[in-house]
mmCIF file of C-alpha atoms in Angstrom:
data_model
loop_
_atom_site.group_PDB
_atom_site.id
_atom_site.type_symbol
_atom_site.label_atom_id
_atom_site.label_comp_id
_atom_site.label_asym_id
_atom_site.label_seq_id
_atom_site.Cartn_x
_atom_site.Cartn_y
_atom_site.Cartn_z
ATOM 1 C CA MET I 23 54.696 8.243 95.672
ATOM 2 C CA LYS I 24 55.966 9.234 92.253
ATOM 3 C CA GLY I 25 56.782 5.611 91.526
ATOM 4 C CA GLU I 26 53.314 4.508 92.519
ATOM 5 C CA GLU I 27 51.716 7.256 90.419
ATOM 6 C CA ALA I 28 53.834 6.265 87.439
ATOM 7 C CA LEU I 29 52.880 2.617 87.906
ATOM 8 C CA ALA I 30 49.177 3.532 88.153
ATOM 9 C CA ALA I 31 49.449 5.652 85.033
ATOM 10 C CA LEU I 32 51.177 2.789 83.237
ATOM 11 C CA VAL I 33 48.460 0.339 84.290
ATOM 12 C CA GLU I 34 45.741 2.775 83.158
ATOM 13 C CA LEU I 35 47.493 3.319 79.839
ATOM 14 C CA SER I 36 47.810 -0.430 79.352
ATOM 15 C CA ALA I 37 44.122 -0.923 80.095
ATOM 16 C CA LEU I 38 43.195 1.790 77.610
ATOM 17 C CA SER I 39 45.448 0.222 75.002
ATOM 18 C CA ILE I 40 43.850 -3.195 75.503
ATOM 19 C CA ALA I 41 40.364 -1.672 75.336
ATOM 20 C CA ALA I 42 41.302 0.225 72.183
ATOM 21 C CA PHE I 43 42.722 -2.967 70.657
ATOM 22 C CA PHE I 44 39.559 -4.982 71.279
ATOM 23 C CA THR I 45 37.351 -2.072 70.174
ATOM 24 C CA PHE I 46 39.312 -1.853 66.926
ATOM 25 C CA ARG I 47 38.965 -5.612 66.414
ATOM 26 C CA TRP I 48 35.216 -5.411 67.054
ATOM 27 C CA ILE I 49 34.820 -2.549 64.573
ATOM 28 C CA SER I 50 36.908 -4.448 62.019
ATOM 29 C CA ARG I 51 34.780 -7.552 62.464
ATOM 30 C CA MET I 52 31.588 -5.533 62.070
ATOM 31 C CA ALA I 53 32.978 -3.948 58.918
ATOM 32 C CA ASP I 54 34.026 -7.361 57.583
ATOM 33 C CA THR I 55 30.588 -8.784 58.385
ATOM 34 C CA ARG I 56 28.889 -5.871 56.675
ATOM 35 C CA GLU I 57 31.155 -6.207 53.647
ATOM 36 C CA ALA I 58 30.500 -9.952 53.483
ATOM 37 C CA GLU I 59 26.750 -9.377 53.671
ATOM 38 C CA ARG I 60 26.964 -6.781 50.942
ATOM 39 C CA ALA I 61 29.104 -9.002 48.717
ATOM 40 C CA SER I 62 26.664 -11.868 49.210
ATOM 41 C CA ALA I 63 23.718 -9.614 48.409
ATOM 42 C CA GLN I 64 25.464 -8.355 45.281
ATOM 43 C CA ALA I 65 26.174 -11.882 44.092
ATOM 44 C CA LYS I 66 22.575 -12.921 44.719
ATOM 45 C CA GLY I 67 21.305 -9.790 43.012
ATOM 46 C CA ARG I 68 23.363 -10.294 39.862
ATOM 47 C CA ALA I 69 22.496 -14.007 39.720
ATOM 48 C CA ALA I 70 18.802 -13.314 40.283
ATOM 49 C CA LEU I 71 18.739 -10.548 37.707
ATOM 50 C CA ALA I 72 20.589 -12.699 35.192
ATOM 51 C CA ALA I 73 18.135 -15.555 35.692
ATOM 52 C CA ARG I 74 15.032 -13.371 35.561
ATOM 53 C CA LEU I 75 16.034 -11.307 32.562
ATOM 54 C CA ARG I 76 17.449 -14.199 30.544
ATOM 55 C CA GLY I 77 16.096 -14.064 27.053
ATOM 56 C CA SER I 78 14.567 -10.603 27.431
ATOM 57 C CA ARG I 79 17.655 -8.392 27.701
ATOM 58 C CA GLU I 80 21.407 -8.701 27.985
ATOM 59 C CA LEU I 81 22.728 -8.434 31.541
ATOM 60 C CA SER I 82 26.217 -7.437 30.425
ATOM 61 C CA SER I 83 24.787 -4.298 28.820
ATOM 62 C CA LEU I 84 23.471 -3.049 32.176
ATOM 63 C CA PRO I 85 26.102 -1.118 34.154
ATOM 64 C CA LEU I 86 24.727 -1.811 37.616
ATOM 65 C CA GLN I 87 26.025 -0.141 40.745
ATOM 66 C CA GLU I 88 26.521 -1.754 44.126
ATOM 67 C CA HIS I 89 23.120 -0.999 45.653
ATOM 68 C CA GLU I 90 21.323 -1.651 42.364
ATOM 69 C CA LEU I 91 22.681 -5.178 42.447
ATOM 70 C CA GLU I 92 21.338 -5.670 45.959
ATOM 71 C CA VAL I 93 17.813 -4.521 45.115
ATOM 72 C CA ALA I 94 17.901 -6.609 41.930
ATOM 73 C CA VAL I 95 16.603 -9.559 43.960
ATOM 74 C CA ASP I 96 13.263 -7.701 44.033
ATOM 75 C CA VAL I 97 13.018 -7.650 40.228
ATOM 76 C CA VAL I 98 10.518 -9.848 38.377
ATOM 77 C CA ALA I 99 10.633 -9.921 34.586
ATOM 78 C CA ALA I 100 7.285 -9.715 32.795
ATOM 79 C CA GLU I 101 7.883 -13.182 31.316
ATOM 80 C CA GLU I 102 8.161 -14.620 34.834
ATOM 81 C CA ILE I 103 4.809 -13.302 36.097
ATOM 82 C CA ARG I 104 2.208 -16.084 36.149
ATOM 83 C CA ILE I 105 -0.829 -13.885 36.820
ATOM 84 C CA SER I 106 -2.839 -12.288 34.017
ATOM 85 C CA PHE I 107 -6.105 -10.356 33.915
ATOM 86 C CA ALA I 108 -7.850 -13.657 33.192
ATOM 87 C CA ASP I 109 -6.827 -14.791 36.692
ATOM 88 C CA VAL I 110 -8.250 -11.702 38.409
ATOM 89 C CA GLY I 111 -11.962 -12.383 38.683
ATOM 90 C CA GLY I 112 -14.575 -9.688 39.239
ATOM 91 C CA LEU I 113 -12.283 -6.699 38.577
ATOM 92 C CA ASP I 114 -12.904 -6.191 34.862
ATOM 93 C CA THR I 115 -13.764 -2.492 35.159
ATOM 94 C CA ILE I 116 -10.586 -1.581 37.036
ATOM 95 C CA ALA I 117 -8.528 -3.824 34.750
ATOM 96 C CA ARG I 118 -9.796 -1.928 31.683
ATOM 97 C CA GLN I 119 -9.049 1.441 33.264
ATOM 98 C CA LEU I 120 -5.545 0.350 34.232
ATOM 99 C CA GLN I 121 -4.979 -0.861 30.698
ATOM 100 C CA GLN I 122 -6.045 2.519 29.334
ATOM 101 C CA ALA I 123 -3.812 4.372 31.803
ATOM 102 C CA ILE I 124 -0.686 2.297 31.213
ATOM 103 C CA LEU I 125 -1.031 0.252 28.018
ATOM 104 C CA LEU I 126 -2.686 2.743 25.675
ATOM 105 C CA PRO I 127 0.207 5.261 25.843
ATOM 106 C CA LEU I 128 2.551 2.453 24.773
ATOM 107 C CA LYS I 129 0.351 1.364 21.886
ATOM 108 C CA ARG I 130 -0.486 4.866 20.614
ATOM 109 C CA PRO I 131 2.334 7.224 21.651
ATOM 110 C CA ASP I 132 1.442 9.495 18.731
ATOM 111 C CA LEU I 133 -1.826 10.454 20.405
ATOM 112 C CA PHE I 134 -0.212 11.187 23.767
ATOM 113 C CA ALA I 135 2.530 13.311 22.190
ATOM 114 C CA ARG I 136 0.021 15.857 20.882
ATOM 115 C CA THR I 137 -0.989 17.343 24.232
ATOM 116 C CA LYS I 138 0.286 17.458 27.807
ATOM 117 C CA LEU I 139 -3.220 16.777 29.085
ATOM 118 C CA LEU I 140 -2.960 13.179 27.882
ATOM 119 C CA ARG I 141 0.392 12.537 29.506
ATOM 120 C CA PRO I 142 0.054 9.216 31.358
ATOM 121 C CA PRO I 143 0.258 9.285 35.171
ATOM 122 C CA LYS I 144 3.534 8.359 36.858
ATOM 123 C CA GLY I 145 1.745 7.316 40.052
ATOM 124 C CA ILE I 146 -1.318 5.096 40.599
ATOM 125 C CA LEU I 147 -2.887 4.068 43.907
ATOM 126 C CA LEU I 148 -4.876 0.890 44.504
ATOM 127 C CA HIS I 149 -6.737 1.027 47.802
ATOM 128 C CA GLY I 150 -9.411 -1.025 49.508
ATOM 129 C CA PRO I 151 -9.970 -3.773 52.091
ATOM 130 C CA PRO I 152 -7.448 -6.616 52.482
ATOM 131 C CA GLY I 153 -7.705 -9.558 50.119
ATOM 132 C CA THR I 154 -9.492 -7.794 47.270
ATOM 133 C CA GLY I 155 -6.774 -8.396 44.645
ATOM 134 C CA LYS I 156 -4.667 -5.221 44.676
ATOM 135 C CA THR I 157 -1.327 -7.020 44.403
ATOM 136 C CA MET I 158 -2.701 -9.400 41.764
ATOM 137 C CA LEU I 159 -3.836 -6.408 39.698
ATOM 138 C CA ALA I 160 -0.383 -4.847 39.930
ATOM 139 C CA ARG I 161 1.284 -8.027 38.706
ATOM 140 C CA ALA I 162 -1.311 -8.551 35.995
ATOM 141 C CA ILE I 163 -0.799 -5.070 34.522
ATOM 142 C CA ALA I 164 2.981 -5.631 34.495
ATOM 143 C CA LYS I 165 2.413 -8.933 32.687
ATOM 144 C CA GLU I 166 0.009 -7.429 30.180
ATOM 145 C CA ALA I 167 2.179 -4.383 29.478
ATOM 146 C CA HIS I 168 5.421 -6.422 29.362
ATOM 147 C CA PHE I 169 6.841 -4.174 32.079
ATOM 148 C CA THR I 170 9.579 -5.262 34.446
ATOM 149 C CA PHE I 171 8.025 -5.567 37.916
ATOM 150 C CA ILE I 172 10.086 -4.255 40.854
ATOM 151 C CA ASN I 173 8.564 -5.063 44.236
ATOM 152 C CA LEU I 174 10.026 -2.460 46.592
ATOM 153 C CA ASN I 175 11.076 -4.020 49.904
ATOM 154 C CA PRO I 176 10.387 -1.527 52.760
ATOM 155 C CA ALA I 177 12.917 -3.317 54.978
ATOM 156 C CA ARG I 178 15.721 -2.084 52.713
ATOM 157 C CA LEU I 179 14.583 1.496 53.152
ATOM 158 C CA LEU I 180 14.643 1.042 56.918
ATOM 159 C CA SER I 181 18.243 -0.147 57.045
ATOM 160 C CA LYS I 182 20.028 -0.058 60.403
ATOM 161 C CA TRP I 183 23.129 1.405 58.742
ATOM 162 C CA TYR I 184 23.201 5.186 58.597
ATOM 163 C CA GLY I 185 22.809 6.525 55.068
ATOM 164 C CA GLU I 186 22.058 3.122 53.511
ATOM 165 C CA SER I 187 18.314 3.775 53.285
ATOM 166 C CA ASN I 188 18.896 6.774 51.030
ATOM 167 C CA LYS I 189 21.224 4.768 48.793
ATOM 168 C CA TYR I 190 18.662 1.994 48.467
ATOM 169 C CA ALA I 191 15.908 4.497 47.617
ATOM 170 C CA GLU I 192 18.042 5.944 44.854
ATOM 171 C CA ALA I 193 18.946 2.439 43.661
ATOM 172 C CA TYR I 194 15.298 1.467 43.232
ATOM 173 C CA PHE I 195 14.572 4.444 41.000
ATOM 174 C CA SER I 196 17.784 4.183 38.993
ATOM 175 C CA LEU I 197 17.307 0.439 38.466
ATOM 176 C CA ALA I 198 13.703 1.025 37.402
ATOM 177 C CA HIS I 199 14.980 3.446 34.741
ATOM 178 C CA LYS I 200 17.632 1.013 33.526
ATOM 179 C CA LEU I 201 15.067 -1.793 33.237
ATOM 180 C CA ALA I 202 12.353 0.452 31.769
ATOM 181 C CA PRO I 203 9.583 0.115 30.913
ATOM 182 C CA SER I 204 8.977 -0.917 34.501
ATOM 183 C CA ILE I 205 6.546 -0.752 37.397
ATOM 184 C CA LEU I 206 7.871 0.137 40.845
ATOM 185 C CA PHE I 207 5.326 -1.460 43.180
ATOM 186 C CA ILE I 208 5.040 -0.320 46.817
ATOM 187 C CA ASP I 209 2.714 -2.506 48.858
ATOM 188 C CA GLU I 210 1.311 -1.220 52.168
ATOM 189 C CA ILE I 211 2.647 2.254 51.379
ATOM 190 C CA ASP I 212 0.976 3.631 54.517
ATOM 191 C CA CYS I 213 3.496 1.667 56.619
ATOM 192 C CA LEU I 214 6.404 3.299 54.806
ATOM 193 C CA PHE I 215 5.025 6.829 54.462
ATOM 194 C CA SER I 216 2.356 7.406 57.095
ATOM 195 C CA SER I 217 0.534 10.684 57.632
ATOM 196 C CA GLY I 218 1.566 10.964 61.304
ATOM 197 C CA HIS I 219 4.915 12.795 61.619
ATOM 198 C CA THR I 220 4.835 13.328 65.387
ATOM 199 C CA ASN I 221 8.180 12.511 67.044
ATOM 200 C CA GLU I 222 9.518 11.353 63.703
ATOM 201 C CA HIS I 223 13.167 10.332 63.591
ATOM 202 C CA GLU I 224 15.439 12.612 61.565
ATOM 203 C CA ALA I 225 16.586 9.721 59.364
ATOM 204 C CA THR I 226 12.969 8.900 58.452
ATOM 205 C CA ALA I 227 12.251 12.508 57.530
ATOM 206 C CA THR I 228 15.396 12.628 55.393
ATOM 207 C CA LEU I 229 14.430 9.395 53.642
ATOM 208 C CA ARG I 230 10.945 10.705 52.891
ATOM 209 C CA ALA I 231 12.326 13.959 51.493
ATOM 210 C CA GLN I 232 14.800 12.138 49.258
ATOM 211 C CA PHE I 233 12.220 9.595 48.077
ATOM 212 C CA LEU I 234 9.802 12.365 47.120
ATOM 213 C CA GLN I 235 12.597 14.224 45.366
ATOM 214 C CA LEU I 236 13.430 11.146 43.302
ATOM 215 C CA TRP I 237 9.746 10.739 42.556
ATOM 216 C CA ASP I 238 9.465 14.383 41.483
ATOM 217 C CA GLY I 239 12.374 13.812 39.122
ATOM 218 C CA LEU I 240 10.303 11.016 37.651
ATOM 219 C CA LEU I 241 7.246 13.240 37.392
ATOM 220 C CA SER I 242 9.129 16.071 35.737
ATOM 221 C CA ALA I 243 10.668 13.884 33.047
ATOM 222 C CA ASN I 244 9.955 15.327 29.628
ATOM 223 C CA ASP I 245 9.319 12.012 27.897
ATOM 224 C CA GLU I 246 5.777 11.707 26.583
ATOM 225 C CA VAL I 247 5.320 8.025 27.423
ATOM 226 C CA ALA I 248 5.741 6.786 30.983
ATOM 227 C CA SER I 249 8.705 4.431 31.125
ATOM 228 C CA VAL I 250 8.515 4.014 34.905
ATOM 229 C CA VAL I 251 5.212 3.892 36.776
ATOM 230 C CA VAL I 252 4.991 3.947 40.565
ATOM 231 C CA LEU I 253 2.100 1.679 41.564
ATOM 232 C CA ALA I 254 1.172 1.715 45.262
ATOM 233 C CA ALA I 255 -1.330 -0.256 47.319
ATOM 234 C CA THR I 256 -2.808 0.263 50.768
ATOM 235 C CA ASN I 257 -5.645 -0.875 52.983
ATOM 236 C CA ARG I 258 -5.698 2.501 54.757
ATOM 237 C CA PRO I 259 -5.499 5.401 52.278
ATOM 238 C CA SER I 260 -6.393 7.895 54.997
ATOM 239 C CA SER I 261 -3.133 6.993 56.774
ATOM 240 C CA VAL I 262 -0.882 7.788 53.792
ATOM 241 C CA ASP I 263 1.204 10.965 53.846
ATOM 242 C CA PRO I 264 -0.668 13.672 51.856
ATOM 243 C CA ALA I 265 2.547 14.559 50.018
ATOM 244 C CA VAL I 266 2.719 10.965 48.791
ATOM 245 C CA LEU I 267 -0.970 10.916 47.841
ATOM 246 C CA ARG I 268 -0.400 14.021 45.707
ATOM 247 C CA ARG I 269 2.059 12.014 43.640
ATOM 248 C CA LEU I 270 -0.548 9.284 43.084
ATOM 249 C CA PRO I 271 -3.073 11.301 41.040
ATOM 250 C CA LEU I 272 -4.883 8.263 39.638
ATOM 251 C CA SER I 273 -6.701 6.286 42.331
ATOM 252 C CA PHE I 274 -8.718 3.081 42.101
ATOM 253 C CA LYS I 275 -10.802 1.664 44.912
ATOM 254 C CA VAL I 276 -10.584 -2.129 44.846
ATOM 255 C CA ASP I 277 -13.585 -2.838 47.011
ATOM 256 C CA LEU I 278 -15.191 -6.046 48.226
ATOM 257 C CA PRO I 279 -16.694 -7.853 45.231
ATOM 258 C CA THR I 280 -20.347 -7.372 44.339
ATOM 259 C CA LEU I 281 -22.731 -10.277 43.714
ATOM 260 C CA PRO I 282 -21.813 -10.685 39.999
ATOM 261 C CA ALA I 283 -18.126 -10.268 40.858
ATOM 262 C CA ARG I 284 -18.303 -12.952 43.550
ATOM 263 C CA GLU I 285 -19.932 -15.305 41.079
ATOM 264 C CA ALA I 286 -17.124 -14.632 38.592
ATOM 265 C CA VAL I 287 -14.482 -15.266 41.280
ATOM 266 C CA LEU I 288 -16.131 -18.542 42.317
ATOM 267 C CA LYS I 289 -16.281 -19.692 38.688
ATOM 268 C CA LEU I 290 -12.582 -18.940 38.374
ATOM 269 C CA PHE I 291 -11.632 -20.894 41.502
ATOM 270 C CA LEU I 292 -13.904 -23.855 40.787
ATOM 271 C CA GLN I 293 -13.574 -24.166 37.014
ATOM 272 C CA HIS I 294 -11.425 -27.319 37.232
ATOM 273 C CA GLU I 295 -12.944 -28.822 40.378
ATOM 274 C CA PRO I 296 -15.513 -31.660 40.594
ATOM 275 C CA LEU I 297 -18.891 -30.096 41.374
ATOM 276 C CA ALA I 298 -22.210 -31.761 42.113
ATOM 277 C CA ALA I 299 -24.950 -31.154 39.557
ATOM 278 C CA ALA I 300 -26.999 -29.272 42.145
ATOM 279 C CA ILE I 301 -24.295 -26.627 42.733
ATOM 280 C CA ASP I 302 -25.666 -23.136 42.055
ATOM 281 C CA LEU I 303 -22.778 -20.639 41.977
ATOM 282 C CA ARG I 304 -25.169 -17.684 41.746
ATOM 283 C CA ALA I 305 -26.840 -18.776 44.983
ATOM 284 C CA LEU I 306 -23.467 -19.418 46.580
ATOM 285 C CA ALA I 307 -22.310 -15.927 45.570
ATOM 286 C CA ALA I 308 -25.447 -14.458 47.143
ATOM 287 C CA ALA I 309 -24.732 -16.356 50.365
ATOM 288 C CA THR I 310 -21.221 -14.877 50.620
ATOM 289 C CA ASP I 311 -22.016 -11.174 50.885
ATOM 290 C CA GLY I 312 -19.054 -9.308 52.414
ATOM 291 C CA TYR I 313 -16.453 -11.873 51.309
ATOM 292 C CA SER I 314 -13.288 -10.677 49.574
ATOM 293 C CA GLY I 315 -11.567 -12.538 46.765
ATOM 294 C CA SER I 316 -9.117 -14.160 49.162
ATOM 295 C CA ASP I 317 -12.031 -15.041 51.498
ATOM 296 C CA LEU I 318 -13.739 -16.859 48.633
ATOM 297 C CA GLU I 319 -10.549 -18.700 47.782
ATOM 298 C CA GLN I 320 -10.204 -19.842 51.395
ATOM 299 C CA LEU I 321 -13.893 -20.790 51.449
ATOM 300 C CA CYS I 322 -13.377 -23.077 48.437
ATOM 301 C CA LYS I 323 -10.263 -24.629 49.988
ATOM 302 C CA THR I 324 -12.084 -25.248 53.278
ATOM 303 C CA ALA I 325 -15.049 -26.777 51.444
ATOM 304 C CA MET I 326 -12.704 -29.141 49.594
ATOM 305 C CA MET I 327 -11.360 -30.384 52.923
ATOM 306 C CA ARG I 328 -14.658 -32.193 53.621
ATOM 307 C CA PRO I 329 -14.369 -34.619 50.650
ATOM 308 C CA LEU I 330 -10.695 -35.050 51.460
ATOM 309 C CA GLU I 331 -11.393 -35.920 55.100
ATOM 310 C CA GLU I 332 -14.069 -38.403 54.057
ATOM 311 C CA PHE I 333 -11.718 -39.990 51.539
ATOM 312 C CA LEU I 334 -8.982 -40.374 54.154
ATOM 313 C CA GLU I 335 -11.476 -41.824 56.618
ATOM 314 C CA VAL I 336 -12.516 -44.425 54.057
ATOM 315 C CA GLU I 337 -8.868 -45.252 53.394
ATOM 316 C CA GLN I 338 -8.311 -45.808 57.104
ATOM 317 C CA GLN I 339 -11.345 -48.079 57.241
ATOM 318 C CA GLN I 340 -9.991 -50.045 54.309
ATOM 319 C CA GLN I 341 -6.635 -50.399 56.020
ATOM 320 C CA ARG I 342 -8.248 -51.621 59.245
ATOM 321 C CA ALA I 343 -10.415 -54.032 57.258
ATOM 322 C CA ARG I 344 -7.388 -55.443 55.473
ATOM 323 C CA GLU I 345 -5.520 -55.812 58.735
ATOM 324 C CA GLN I 346 -8.439 -57.692 60.260
ATOM 325 C CA LYS I 347 -8.831 -59.733 57.082
ATOM 326 C CA GLN I 348 -12.509 -59.035 56.919
ATOM 327 C CA GLY I 349 -13.365 -59.691 53.296
ATOM 328 C CA GLU I 350 -16.890 -58.373 53.556
ATOM 329 C CA GLY I 351 -15.633 -55.182 55.120
ATOM 330 C CA ASP I 352 -13.175 -54.775 52.282
ATOM 331 C CA VAL I 353 -15.918 -54.985 49.694
ATOM 332 C CA GLU I 354 -18.208 -52.633 51.569
ATOM 333 C CA VAL I 355 -15.538 -49.986 52.117
ATOM 334 C CA ALA I 356 -14.229 -50.272 48.551
ATOM 335 C CA GLU I 357 -17.713 -49.511 47.252
ATOM 336 C CA ARG I 358 -17.772 -46.346 49.362
ATOM 337 C CA VAL I 359 -14.494 -45.136 47.908
ATOM 338 C CA GLY I 360 -15.851 -45.336 44.398
ATOM 339 C CA GLU I 361 -14.572 -46.979 41.285
ATOM 340 C CA GLY I 362 -12.122 -44.170 40.435
ATOM 341 C CA GLY I 363 -10.753 -43.945 43.951
ATOM 342 C CA GLY I 364 -10.889 -40.113 43.829
ATOM 343 C CA LEU I 365 -12.549 -37.381 45.882
ATOM 344 C CA ARG I 366 -16.299 -36.997 45.646
ATOM 345 C CA CYS I 367 -17.865 -33.920 44.069
ATOM 346 C CA LEU I 368 -18.311 -30.727 46.074
ATOM 347 C CA THR I 369 -21.836 -30.075 47.287
ATOM 348 C CA MET I 370 -23.671 -27.038 48.625
ATOM 349 C CA GLN I 371 -23.472 -28.538 52.098
ATOM 350 C CA ASP I 372 -19.671 -28.436 51.896
ATOM 351 C CA PHE I 373 -19.764 -24.685 51.270
ATOM 352 C CA LEU I 374 -22.350 -24.123 53.995
ATOM 353 C CA GLU I 375 -20.102 -25.893 56.479
ATOM 354 C CA ALA I 376 -17.069 -23.955 55.244
ATOM 355 C CA ARG I 377 -18.952 -20.675 55.651
ATOM 356 C CA THR I 378 -19.177 -21.291 59.423
ATOM 357 C CA ILE I 379 -15.361 -21.501 59.549
ATOM 358 C CA VAL I 380 -14.326 -18.737 57.120
ATOM 359 C CA PRO I 381 -15.748 -15.328 58.153
ATOM 360 C CA PRO I 382 -16.205 -12.496 55.626
ATOM 361 C CA SER I 383 -13.751 -9.596 55.526
ATOM 362 C CA ARG I 384 -16.576 -7.113 55.994
ATOM 363 C CA ALA I 385 -17.014 -8.432 59.522
ATOM 364 C CA ARG I 386 -13.292 -8.154 60.285
ATOM 365 C CA PHE I 387 -12.090 -4.966 58.597
ATOM 366 C CA GLY I 388 -13.523 -1.474 58.499
ATOM 367 C CA GLY I 389 -12.587 1.666 56.661
ATOM 368 C CA GLY I 390 -12.887 5.413 57.028
ATOM 369 C CA PRO I 391 -13.297 8.351 54.634
ATOM 370 C CA HIS I 392 -10.142 9.646 52.989
ATOM 371 C CA GLY I 393 -11.314 12.159 50.404
ATOM 372 C CA LEU I 394 -9.633 10.474 47.453
ATOM 373 C CA GLY I 395 -10.990 10.691 43.966
ATOM 374 C CA GLN I 396 -11.552 7.167 42.766
ATOM 375 C CA PHE I 397 -13.024 4.866 40.148
ATOM 376 C CA ASN I 398 -15.629 2.668 41.814
ATOM 377 C CA LEU I 399 -16.972 -0.565 40.467
ATOM 378 C CA PRO I 400 -20.600 -0.076 39.410
ATOM 379 C CA PRO I 401 -22.834 -0.873 42.404
ATOM 380 C CA ALA I 402 -24.891 -4.026 42.244
ATOM 381 C CA PRO I 403 -27.288 -4.589 45.138
ATOM 382 C CA ASP I 404 -26.855 -8.005 46.708
ATOM 383 C CA GLN I 405 -29.926 -10.130 47.118
ATOM 384 C CA ASP I 406 -30.650 -12.781 49.685
ATOM 385 C CA VAL I 407 -31.031 -16.055 47.827
ATOM 386 C CA ASP I 408 -32.032 -19.327 49.360
ATOM 387 C CA LEU I 409 -29.269 -21.827 48.626
ATOM 388 C CA TYR I 410 -31.804 -24.579 48.159
ATOM 389 C CA ASP I 411 -34.517 -22.568 46.514
#
């Protein structure tokens, strides 16, 4: 019996040893994979940062840490941003107020150094329905102010590796300081820091506490001019954690465009497009009540599909005519294409047809009260205008 027990113990020990060996190999492989991913991310981060900051600042002078290099892929230099305030139609009032909040302290620091009451805000919230231009405004202000734009990636802060989320949060703030003046942009901030804390995971609570602590360090900085501004956007301000809202003291509601704003947006989208002489953009703006900026862009694209489809249909007719060697058909179809061979001008009928395909945001999205102080665009009552009046 003793021999059998010894043999059984030996077999069990051998099995444990084999299991331990394969477990160790699996852990080693996971560590190697993680290290390879991190090394790759670092390389991409340094390359991306070098490319984006070329000509504006020297990369070698920036002592970047490991996680700062990884989040560097989310950096956009001001020179690289292609959107300006001229490209953001219908939001002139908010654009001016953002300029005063962020640009004026840079241009006249002497005025802001005289009193703490004029200290520029370190947190600004843009809120409103989807597609109204919140992200475009954020990029435009970074372009105008010559700020480095850092687009915070929420996926990094929700890392599967324990403790990595906190390191990434710290890296975003430290990198923003090193690349100052900069804007740290957090889109859909309600998804990252929601107001509902029921059954919240401990890691999420820890991340929130650390993020707010880093933000408070930003808020308590004794420099008179804001070198790092946290700019957040959300479609649901009522769902944002109140502690986060408190750190966004300046709030702008980017609402659905009014009648004059819609006309300005349409002029912007259609300024280089062929339009029929009978096109009335004021009437078209009146017929698109409830449309957001992105809705209007899609409306214009859908309208342009009608001339394109007609052009392609004519081309197919020409091809069939050539294949059948019908000379008269060739002449007839060629006349329909037009001498220039291009797309015909857009007509009101094109937009009317497009309107049946592209619904307004007001019919798709709703909002609730949130108690935020805000700067509203001046109200302009929409009027029903007959498109063919």
